[in-house]
PDB file of C-alpha atoms in Angstrom:
ATOM      1  CA  UNK A  96       2.596  48.912   0.900  1.00  0.00           C
ATOM      2  CA  UNK A  97       4.600  46.576  -1.264  1.00  0.00           C
ATOM      3  CA  UNK A  98       5.609  44.607   1.838  1.00  0.00           C
ATOM      4  CA  UNK A  99       2.009  44.308   2.931  1.00  0.00           C
ATOM      5  CA  UNK A 100       1.016  43.077  -0.541  1.00  0.00           C
ATOM      6  CA  UNK A 101       3.722  40.392  -0.454  1.00  0.00           C
ATOM      7  CA  UNK A 102       2.556  39.268   3.000  1.00  0.00           C
ATOM      8  CA  UNK A 103      -1.030  39.096   1.748  1.00  0.00           C
ATOM      9  CA  UNK A 104       0.049  37.058  -1.314  1.00  0.00           C
ATOM     10  CA  UNK A 105       1.969  34.664   0.934  1.00  0.00           C
ATOM     11  CA  UNK A 106      -1.052  34.168   3.178  1.00  0.00           C
ATOM     12  CA  UNK A 107      -3.270  33.464   0.131  1.00  0.00           C
ATOM     13  CA  UNK A 108      -0.766  30.910  -1.168  1.00  0.00           C
ATOM     14  CA  UNK A 109      -0.661  29.196   2.185  1.00  0.00           C
ATOM     15  CA  UNK A 110      -4.430  29.102   2.243  1.00  0.00           C
ATOM     16  CA  UNK A 111      -4.532  27.660  -1.257  1.00  0.00           C
ATOM     17  CA  UNK A 112      -1.954  25.037  -0.329  1.00  0.00           C
ATOM     18  CA  UNK A 113      -3.915  24.081   2.772  1.00  0.00           C
ATOM     19  CA  UNK A 114      -7.101  23.643   0.753  1.00  0.00           C
ATOM     20  CA  UNK A 115      -5.243  21.475  -1.804  1.00  0.00           C
ATOM     21  CA  UNK A 116      -4.192  19.223   1.056  1.00  0.00           C
ATOM     22  CA  UNK A 117      -7.753  18.917   2.405  1.00  0.00           C
ATOM     23  CA  UNK A 118      -9.845  17.356  -0.349  1.00  0.00           C
ATOM     24  CA  UNK A 119     -12.473  15.234   1.415  1.00  0.00           C
ATOM     25  CA  UNK A 120     -14.782  12.792  -0.307  1.00  0.00           C
ATOM     26  CA  UNK A 121     -17.791  11.001   1.068  1.00  0.00           C
ATOM     27  CA  UNK A 122     -18.563   7.466   0.006  1.00  0.00           C
ATOM     28  CA  UNK A 123     -22.142   6.871   1.091  1.00  0.00           C
ATOM     29  CA  UNK A 124     -24.011   3.587   0.988  1.00  0.00           C
ATOM     30  CA  UNK A 125     -27.250   2.110   2.231  1.00  0.00           C
ATOM     31  CA  UNK A 126     -25.214   0.698   5.118  1.00  0.00           C
ATOM     32  CA  UNK A 127     -23.780   4.092   6.114  1.00  0.00           C
ATOM     33  CA  UNK A 128     -21.326   6.785   5.037  1.00  0.00           C
ATOM     34  CA  UNK A 129     -17.554   7.097   5.189  1.00  0.00           C
ATOM     35  CA  UNK A 130     -15.303  10.093   4.690  1.00  0.00           C
ATOM     36  CA  UNK A 131     -11.843  10.038   3.181  1.00  0.00           C
ATOM     37  CA  UNK A 132      -9.095  12.607   2.869  1.00  0.00           C
ATOM     38  CA  UNK A 133      -7.272  12.349  -0.469  1.00  0.00           C
ATOM     39  CA  UNK A 134      -3.520  12.694  -0.572  1.00  0.00           C
ATOM     40  CA  UNK A 135      -2.112  15.665  -2.459  1.00  0.00           C
ATOM     41  CA  UNK A 136       1.120  13.864  -3.241  1.00  0.00           C
ATOM     42  CA  UNK A 137      -0.666  11.171  -5.315  1.00  0.00           C
ATOM     43  CA  UNK A 138      -2.067  13.774  -7.758  1.00  0.00           C
ATOM     44  CA  UNK A 139      -2.754  11.423 -10.699  1.00  0.00           C
ATOM     45  CA  UNK A 140      -4.957   9.204  -8.578  1.00  0.00           C
ATOM     46  CA  UNK A 141      -6.505  12.075  -6.678  1.00  0.00           C
ATOM     47  CA  UNK A 142      -7.423  14.029  -9.816  1.00  0.00           C
ATOM     48  CA  UNK A 143      -8.685  10.936 -11.687  1.00  0.00           C
ATOM     49  CA  UNK A 144     -10.811   9.838  -8.755  1.00  0.00           C
ATOM     50  CA  UNK A 145     -12.313  13.300  -8.323  1.00  0.00           C
ATOM     51  CA  UNK A 146     -13.034  13.601 -12.062  1.00  0.00           C
ATOM     52  CA  UNK A 147     -14.816  10.246 -12.169  1.00  0.00           C
ATOM     53  CA  UNK A 148     -16.732  11.010  -8.992  1.00  0.00           C
ATOM     54  CA  UNK A 149     -17.918  14.329 -10.432  1.00  0.00           C
ATOM     55  CA  UNK A 150     -19.127  12.498 -13.547  1.00  0.00           C
ATOM     56  CA  UNK A 151     -21.116  10.157 -11.303  1.00  0.00           C
ATOM     57  CA  UNK A 152     -19.041   7.235 -12.566  1.00  0.00           C
ATOM     58  CA  UNK A 153     -19.095   5.355  -9.248  1.00  0.00           C
ATOM     59  CA  UNK A 154     -22.695   6.163  -8.330  1.00  0.00           C
ATOM     60  CA  UNK A 155     -24.926   3.131  -8.338  1.00  0.00           C
ATOM     61  CA  UNK A 156     -22.064   0.648  -8.352  1.00  0.00           C
ATOM     62  CA  UNK A 157     -21.636  -1.915  -5.563  1.00  0.00           C
ATOM     63  CA  UNK A 158     -19.103  -3.028  -3.030  1.00  0.00           C
ATOM     64  CA  UNK A 159     -18.938  -6.310  -4.912  1.00  0.00           C
ATOM     65  CA  UNK A 160     -15.866  -7.916  -3.264  1.00  0.00           C
ATOM     66  CA  UNK A 161     -15.946  -8.092   0.513  1.00  0.00           C
ATOM     67  CA  UNK A 162     -13.568 -10.175   2.573  1.00  0.00           C
ATOM     68  CA  UNK A 163     -13.614  -9.891   6.372  1.00  0.00           C
ATOM     69  CA  UNK A 164     -10.163  -8.982   7.868  1.00  0.00           C
ATOM     70  CA  UNK A 165      -8.964  -8.018   4.398  1.00  0.00           C
ATOM     71  CA  UNK A 166     -10.789  -5.430   2.278  1.00  0.00           C
ATOM     72  CA  UNK A 167     -13.956  -4.094   0.746  1.00  0.00           C
ATOM     73  CA  UNK A 168     -13.785  -3.329  -3.006  1.00  0.00           C
ATOM     74  CA  UNK A 169     -16.236  -1.494  -5.253  1.00  0.00           C
ATOM     75  CA  UNK A 170     -16.750   0.984  -8.033  1.00  0.00           C
ATOM     76  CA  UNK A 171     -16.704  -1.392 -11.008  1.00  0.00           C
ATOM     77  CA  UNK A 172     -19.262  -0.311 -13.616  1.00  0.00           C
ATOM     78  CA  UNK A 173     -20.117  -3.988 -14.286  1.00  0.00           C
ATOM     79  CA  UNK A 174     -21.655  -4.103 -10.798  1.00  0.00           C
ATOM     80  CA  UNK A 175     -24.258  -1.457 -11.489  1.00  0.00           C
ATOM     81  CA  UNK A 176     -27.745  -3.069 -11.430  1.00  0.00           C
ATOM     82  CA  UNK A 177     -26.127  -6.518 -11.508  1.00  0.00           C
ATOM     83  CA  UNK A 178     -28.564  -9.320 -10.709  1.00  0.00           C
ATOM     84  CA  UNK A 179     -27.801 -11.643  -7.769  1.00  0.00           C
ATOM     85  CA  UNK A 180     -25.220 -14.325  -8.554  1.00  0.00           C
ATOM     86  CA  UNK A 181     -23.816 -12.609 -11.617  1.00  0.00           C
ATOM     87  CA  UNK A 182     -19.989 -12.495 -11.737  1.00  0.00           C
ATOM     88  CA  UNK A 183     -18.976  -8.834 -11.613  1.00  0.00           C
ATOM     89  CA  UNK A 184     -16.024  -6.591 -10.888  1.00  0.00           C
ATOM     90  CA  UNK A 185     -14.373  -6.159 -14.301  1.00  0.00           C
ATOM     91  CA  UNK A 186     -12.032  -3.191 -14.618  1.00  0.00           C
ATOM     92  CA  UNK A 187     -11.803  -0.556 -17.331  1.00  0.00           C
ATOM     93  CA  UNK A 188      -8.561  -0.549 -19.372  1.00  0.00           C
ATOM     94  CA  UNK A 189      -9.301   3.044 -20.404  1.00  0.00           C
ATOM     95  CA  UNK A 190      -9.128   4.225 -16.778  1.00  0.00           C
ATOM     96  CA  UNK A 191      -5.518   3.261 -15.906  1.00  0.00           C
ATOM     97  CA  UNK A 192      -3.204   5.601 -14.026  1.00  0.00           C
ATOM     98  CA  UNK A 193       0.535   5.384 -13.574  1.00  0.00           C
ATOM     99  CA  UNK A 194       1.493   4.113 -10.158  1.00  0.00           C
ATOM    100  CA  UNK A 195       2.198   6.519  -7.299  1.00  0.00           C
ATOM    101  CA  UNK A 196       3.333   4.008  -4.706  1.00  0.00           C
ATOM    102  CA  UNK A 197       4.930   5.952  -1.865  1.00  0.00           C
ATOM    103  CA  UNK A 198       6.689   4.145   0.976  1.00  0.00           C
ATOM    104  CA  UNK A 199       5.356   6.534   3.608  1.00  0.00           C
ATOM    105  CA  UNK A 200       1.826   5.262   2.968  1.00  0.00           C
ATOM    106  CA  UNK A 201       0.940   1.756   4.083  1.00  0.00           C
ATOM    107  CA  UNK A 202      -2.159  -0.416   4.247  1.00  0.00           C
ATOM    108  CA  UNK A 203      -3.540   0.498   7.662  1.00  0.00           C
ATOM    109  CA  UNK A 204      -7.253   0.132   8.267  1.00  0.00           C
ATOM    110  CA  UNK A 205      -9.205   2.706   6.243  1.00  0.00           C
ATOM    111  CA  UNK A 206      -6.613   3.199   3.517  1.00  0.00           C
ATOM    112  CA  UNK A 207      -8.193   4.109   0.208  1.00  0.00           C
ATOM    113  CA  UNK A 208      -6.375   2.238  -2.566  1.00  0.00           C
ATOM    114  CA  UNK A 209      -6.404   1.599  -6.316  1.00  0.00           C
ATOM    115  CA  UNK A 210      -6.544  -1.983  -7.540  1.00  0.00           C
ATOM    116  CA  UNK A 211      -4.486  -3.176 -10.515  1.00  0.00           C
ATOM    117  CA  UNK A 212      -3.758  -6.135 -12.769  1.00  0.00           C
ATOM    118  CA  UNK A 213      -1.034  -8.642 -11.650  1.00  0.00           C
ATOM    119  CA  UNK A 214       2.664  -8.010 -12.359  1.00  0.00           C
ATOM    120  CA  UNK A 215       2.681 -10.672 -15.110  1.00  0.00           C
ATOM    121  CA  UNK A 216       0.510  -8.493 -17.295  1.00  0.00           C
ATOM    122  CA  UNK A 217       1.164  -5.141 -15.620  1.00  0.00           C
ATOM    123  CA  UNK A 218       4.888  -4.899 -14.741  1.00  0.00           C
ATOM    124  CA  UNK A 219       4.707  -1.131 -14.265  1.00  0.00           C
ATOM    125  CA  UNK A 220       1.961  -1.504 -11.577  1.00  0.00           C
ATOM    126  CA  UNK A 221      -0.471   0.841 -13.316  1.00  0.00           C
ATOM    127  CA  UNK A 222      -3.640   1.314 -11.293  1.00  0.00           C
ATOM    128  CA  UNK A 223      -7.222   0.795 -12.422  1.00  0.00           C
ATOM    129  CA  UNK A 224      -8.908   3.905 -11.003  1.00  0.00           C
ATOM    130  CA  UNK A 225     -12.327   2.744 -12.332  1.00  0.00           C
ATOM    131  CA  UNK A 226     -12.479   0.883  -9.038  1.00  0.00           C
ATOM    132  CA  UNK A 227     -11.145   1.258  -5.528  1.00  0.00           C
ATOM    133  CA  UNK A 228     -10.713  -0.741  -2.386  1.00  0.00           C
ATOM    134  CA  UNK A 229     -10.636   0.081   1.314  1.00  0.00           C
ATOM    135  CA  UNK A 230      -8.516  -1.828   3.716  1.00  0.00           C
ATOM    136  CA  UNK A 231     -10.238  -3.598   6.615  1.00  0.00           C
ATOM    137  CA  UNK A 232      -7.416  -5.880   7.815  1.00  0.00           C
ATOM    138  CA  UNK A 233      -7.005  -6.837  11.437  1.00  0.00           C
ATOM    139  CA  UNK A 234      -4.901  -5.890  14.456  1.00  0.00           C
ATOM    140  CA  UNK A 235      -1.468  -7.539  14.332  1.00  0.00           C
ATOM    141  CA  UNK A 236       0.869  -8.296  17.257  1.00  0.00           C
ATOM    142  CA  UNK A 237       4.457  -7.094  17.419  1.00  0.00           C
ATOM    143  CA  UNK A 238       5.553 -10.733  17.311  1.00  0.00           C
ATOM    144  CA  UNK A 239       3.617 -11.350  14.080  1.00  0.00           C
ATOM    145  CA  UNK A 240       5.300  -8.313  12.454  1.00  0.00           C
ATOM    146  CA  UNK A 241       8.706  -9.631  13.544  1.00  0.00           C
ATOM    147  CA  UNK A 242       7.877 -13.017  12.006  1.00  0.00           C
ATOM    148  CA  UNK A 243       6.873 -11.325   8.712  1.00  0.00           C
ATOM    149  CA  UNK A 244      10.165  -9.481   8.614  1.00  0.00           C
ATOM    150  CA  UNK A 245      12.117 -12.655   9.298  1.00  0.00           C
ATOM    151  CA  UNK A 246      10.222 -14.671   6.652  1.00  0.00           C
ATOM    152  CA  UNK A 247      11.079 -12.078   3.989  1.00  0.00           C
ATOM    153  CA  UNK A 248      14.577 -11.138   5.084  1.00  0.00           C
ATOM    154  CA  UNK A 249      16.140 -14.495   5.951  1.00  0.00           C
ATOM    155  CA  UNK A 250      16.115 -15.784   2.325  1.00  0.00           C
ATOM    156  CA  UNK A 251      17.556 -12.454   1.140  1.00  0.00           C
ATOM    157  CA  UNK A 252      20.409 -12.564   3.657  1.00  0.00           C
ATOM    158  CA  UNK A 253      21.116 -16.241   2.847  1.00  0.00           C
ATOM    159  CA  UNK A 254      21.353 -15.510  -0.832  1.00  0.00           C
ATOM    160  CA  UNK A 255      23.829 -12.682  -0.214  1.00  0.00           C
ATOM    161  CA  UNK A 256      25.880 -14.871   2.108  1.00  0.00           C
ATOM    162  CA  UNK A 257      26.084 -17.588  -0.579  1.00  0.00           C
ATOM    163  CA  UNK A 258      27.245 -14.984  -3.088  1.00  0.00           C
ATOM    164  CA  UNK A 259      30.275 -14.092  -1.013  1.00  0.00           C
ATOM    165  CA  UNK A 260      30.922 -17.320   0.850  1.00  0.00           C
ATOM    166  CA  UNK A 261      31.939 -19.391  -2.154  1.00  0.00           C
ATOM    167  CA  UNK A 262      33.572 -22.792  -1.708  1.00  0.00           C
ATOM    168  CA  UNK A 263      36.932 -21.207  -2.496  1.00  0.00           C
ATOM    169  CA  UNK A 264      36.491 -18.518   0.176  1.00  0.00           C
ATOM    170  CA  UNK A 265      35.329 -21.101   2.753  1.00  0.00           C
ATOM    171  CA  UNK A 266      38.448 -23.207   2.007  1.00  0.00           C
ATOM    172  CA  UNK A 267      40.666 -20.178   2.414  1.00  0.00           C
ATOM    173  CA  UNK A 268      39.082 -19.343   5.787  1.00  0.00           C
ATOM    174  CA  UNK A 269      39.481 -22.960   6.859  1.00  0.00           C
ATOM    175  CA  UNK A 270      43.192 -22.988   5.969  1.00  0.00           C
ATOM    176  CA  UNK A 271      43.861 -19.706   7.768  1.00  0.00           C
ATOM    177  CA  UNK A 272      42.133 -21.064  10.842  1.00  0.00           C
ATOM    178  CA  UNK A 273      44.058 -24.340  10.762  1.00  0.00           C
ATOM    179  CA  UNK A 274      47.357 -22.533  10.275  1.00  0.00           C
ATOM    180  CA  UNK A 275      46.391 -20.227  13.200  1.00  0.00           C
ATOM    181  CA  UNK A 276      46.875 -17.119  11.126  1.00  0.00           C
ATOM    182  CA  UNK A 277      44.521 -15.175  13.349  1.00  0.00           C
ATOM    183  CA  UNK A 278      45.075 -11.692  11.946  1.00  0.00           C
ATOM    184  CA  UNK A 279      44.704 -12.840   8.314  1.00  0.00           C
ATOM    185  CA  UNK A 280      41.585 -14.847   9.250  1.00  0.00           C
ATOM    186  CA  UNK A 281      40.022 -11.912  11.049  1.00  0.00           C
ATOM    187  CA  UNK A 282      40.819  -9.490   8.256  1.00  0.00           C
ATOM    188  CA  UNK A 283      39.183 -11.672   5.612  1.00  0.00           C
ATOM    189  CA  UNK A 284      36.204 -12.448   7.864  1.00  0.00           C
ATOM    190  CA  UNK A 285      35.627  -8.747   8.608  1.00  0.00           C
ATOM    191  CA  UNK A 286      35.885  -7.917   4.891  1.00  0.00           C
ATOM    192  CA  UNK A 287      33.268 -10.545   4.010  1.00  0.00           C
ATOM    193  CA  UNK A 288      30.972  -9.448   6.834  1.00  0.00           C
ATOM    194  CA  UNK A 289      31.170  -5.805   5.709  1.00  0.00           C
ATOM    195  CA  UNK A 290      30.357  -6.736   2.127  1.00  0.00           C
ATOM    196  CA  UNK A 291      27.409  -8.858   3.144  1.00  0.00           C
ATOM    197  CA  UNK A 292      25.973  -6.279   5.512  1.00  0.00           C
ATOM    198  CA  UNK A 293      26.386  -3.475   2.994  1.00  0.00           C
ATOM    199  CA  UNK A 294      24.591  -5.330   0.241  1.00  0.00           C
ATOM    200  CA  UNK A 295      21.894  -6.490   2.643  1.00  0.00           C
ATOM    201  CA  UNK A 296      21.304  -2.936   3.854  1.00  0.00           C
ATOM    202  CA  UNK A 297      20.961  -1.671   0.267  1.00  0.00           C
ATOM    203  CA  UNK A 298      18.622  -4.444  -0.912  1.00  0.00           C
ATOM    204  CA  UNK A 299      15.251  -2.839  -1.737  1.00  0.00           C
ATOM    205  CA  UNK A 300      13.370  -6.048  -0.926  1.00  0.00           C
ATOM    206  CA  UNK A 301      14.407  -6.108   2.699  1.00  0.00           C
ATOM    207  CA  UNK A 302      11.362  -5.688   4.923  1.00  0.00           C
ATOM    208  CA  UNK A 303      11.604  -3.363   7.927  1.00  0.00           C
ATOM    209  CA  UNK A 304       8.436  -2.017   9.474  1.00  0.00           C
ATOM    210  CA  UNK A 305       8.765   1.609  10.569  1.00  0.00           C
ATOM    211  CA  UNK A 306       7.633   2.859  13.950  1.00  0.00           C
ATOM    212  CA  UNK A 307       4.576   4.365  12.300  1.00  0.00           C
ATOM    213  CA  UNK A 308       3.652   1.105  10.658  1.00  0.00           C
ATOM    214  CA  UNK A 309       4.096  -0.851  13.869  1.00  0.00           C
ATOM    215  CA  UNK A 310       1.981   1.595  15.817  1.00  0.00           C
ATOM    216  CA  UNK A 311      -0.853   1.495  13.248  1.00  0.00           C
ATOM    217  CA  UNK A 312      -0.810  -2.249  12.653  1.00  0.00           C
ATOM    218  CA  UNK A 313      -0.817  -3.087  16.351  1.00  0.00           C
ATOM    219  CA  UNK A 314      -3.624  -0.604  17.225  1.00  0.00           C
ATOM    220  CA  UNK A 315      -6.080   0.185  14.402  1.00  0.00           C
ATOM    221  CA  UNK A 316      -4.877  -2.787  12.311  1.00  0.00           C
ATOM    222  CA  UNK A 317      -4.420  -3.252   8.587  1.00  0.00           C
ATOM    223  CA  UNK A 318      -2.930  -5.624   5.991  1.00  0.00           C
ATOM    224  CA  UNK A 319       0.851  -5.198   5.737  1.00  0.00           C
ATOM    225  CA  UNK A 320       1.234  -7.907   3.057  1.00  0.00           C
ATOM    226  CA  UNK A 321      -0.015  -5.347   0.527  1.00  0.00           C
ATOM    227  CA  UNK A 322       2.560  -2.659   1.312  1.00  0.00           C
ATOM    228  CA  UNK A 323       4.549  -1.454  -1.645  1.00  0.00           C
ATOM    229  CA  UNK A 324       2.274  -3.274  -4.123  1.00  0.00           C
ATOM    230  CA  UNK A 325      -0.626  -0.845  -4.603  1.00  0.00           C
ATOM    231  CA  UNK A 326      -1.090   2.923  -4.676  1.00  0.00           C
ATOM    232  CA  UNK A 327      -2.742   4.357  -1.589  1.00  0.00           C
ATOM    233  CA  UNK A 328      -4.290   7.744  -2.375  1.00  0.00           C
ATOM    234  CA  UNK A 329      -6.334   8.543   0.708  1.00  0.00           C
ATOM    235  CA  UNK A 330      -7.407   7.476   4.149  1.00  0.00           C
ATOM    236  CA  UNK A 331     -10.581   7.223   6.166  1.00  0.00           C
ATOM    237  CA  UNK A 332     -11.299  10.058   8.594  1.00  0.00           C
ATOM    238  CA  UNK A 333     -14.824   9.107   9.599  1.00  0.00           C
ATOM    239  CA  UNK A 334     -17.007   6.002   9.266  1.00  0.00           C
ATOM    240  CA  UNK A 335     -14.692   3.223  10.413  1.00  0.00           C
ATOM    241  CA  UNK A 336     -17.720   1.472  11.816  1.00  0.00           C
ATOM    242  CA  UNK A 337     -19.230   1.405   8.296  1.00  0.00           C
ATOM    243  CA  UNK A 338     -16.124  -0.390   7.000  1.00  0.00           C
ATOM    244  CA  UNK A 339     -16.643  -2.969   9.767  1.00  0.00           C
ATOM    245  CA  UNK A 340     -20.356  -3.375   8.926  1.00  0.00           C
ATOM    246  CA  UNK A 341     -19.690  -3.946   5.194  1.00  0.00           C
ATOM    247  CA  UNK A 342     -16.772  -6.294   5.823  1.00  0.00           C
ATOM    248  CA  UNK A 343     -18.962  -8.372   8.144  1.00  0.00           C
ATOM    249  CA  UNK A 344     -21.706  -9.001   5.573  1.00  0.00           C
ATOM    250  CA  UNK A 345     -22.371 -12.547   4.478  1.00  0.00           C
ATOM    251  CA  UNK A 346     -21.119 -13.236   0.943  1.00  0.00           C
ATOM    252  CA  UNK A 347     -21.459 -15.782  -1.834  1.00  0.00           C
ATOM    253  CA  UNK A 348     -18.681 -17.882  -3.326  1.00  0.00           C
ATOM    254  CA  UNK A 349     -17.406 -14.835  -5.293  1.00  0.00           C
ATOM    255  CA  UNK A 350     -17.190 -12.695  -2.129  1.00  0.00           C
ATOM    256  CA  UNK A 351     -20.173 -10.613  -3.218  1.00  0.00           C
ATOM    257  CA  UNK A 352     -22.438  -9.629  -0.316  1.00  0.00           C
ATOM    258  CA  UNK A 353     -25.915 -11.168  -0.505  1.00  0.00           C
ATOM    259  CA  UNK A 354     -27.182  -7.715   0.506  1.00  0.00           C
ATOM    260  CA  UNK A 355     -26.225  -5.169  -2.198  1.00  0.00           C
ATOM    261  CA  UNK A 356     -24.183  -2.250  -0.855  1.00  0.00           C
ATOM    262  CA  UNK A 357     -24.830   0.599  -3.286  1.00  0.00           C
ATOM    263  CA  UNK A 358     -22.250   3.368  -3.601  1.00  0.00           C
ATOM    264  CA  UNK A 359     -22.541   7.127  -4.142  1.00  0.00           C
ATOM    265  CA  UNK A 360     -19.427   9.374  -4.092  1.00  0.00           C
ATOM    266  CA  UNK A 361     -19.553  13.095  -3.318  1.00  0.00           C
ATOM    267  CA  UNK A 362     -16.713  15.619  -3.274  1.00  0.00           C
ATOM    268  CA  UNK A 363     -17.141  17.612  -0.036  1.00  0.00           C
ATOM    269  CA  UNK A 364     -14.115  19.882  -0.142  1.00  0.00           C
ATOM    270  CA  UNK A 365     -11.726  20.779  -2.923  1.00  0.00           C
TER     271      UNK A 365
END
């Protein structure tokens, strides 16, 4: 009987865990509806978003910033009932959340993300959960991803090389080569190479797209330039065509659609 009770408890816990992983929200608009699954391992953003949605905080706000092949952004309370042409999209300093930037999440199409203030005024990358943005992006070729890696990594490698290949070291290598001291030359060269490669491999700023990133960016698309800079707390599971429709709307000089796209957020499953 005790064993059966333990098994029953375990099943209940598994069920509870599964439900915690399956919070789905619907962002409906006059253009159509989208569904998003919130990530359980970004709990601060998930809980704050759910709380505000339940309060109706986002309801009646607009997708006020729309840029084709980039993103659609909405939720700002300043956009609610805003007349045409008015500059809107101000955040709420009382609705900030500590960052939960996880490297396993990246800005593929349909990613649900939290905007934030720039590093100059927000060095800890705190999010402004009073708003949100959804990645539209575009499909990217393997060659373009290779070029992005090279553009980021080449200056990093060159800086490390300069650190170890000082004028004195270069002169020493030159003398060993001229004196034909092959073993000494090789030993020093191998030592320098190992130091350079080790530091390069450990540099957190080196850009290497994972297989998952490459697959997503070359198929559904996205915007890899944002990776590591913003918290992603969910992803689209239905309504990708609505993202496309909103992103394709004509906009004014402030990227606000001429046709208001009004938002309503519902929690479907918690």
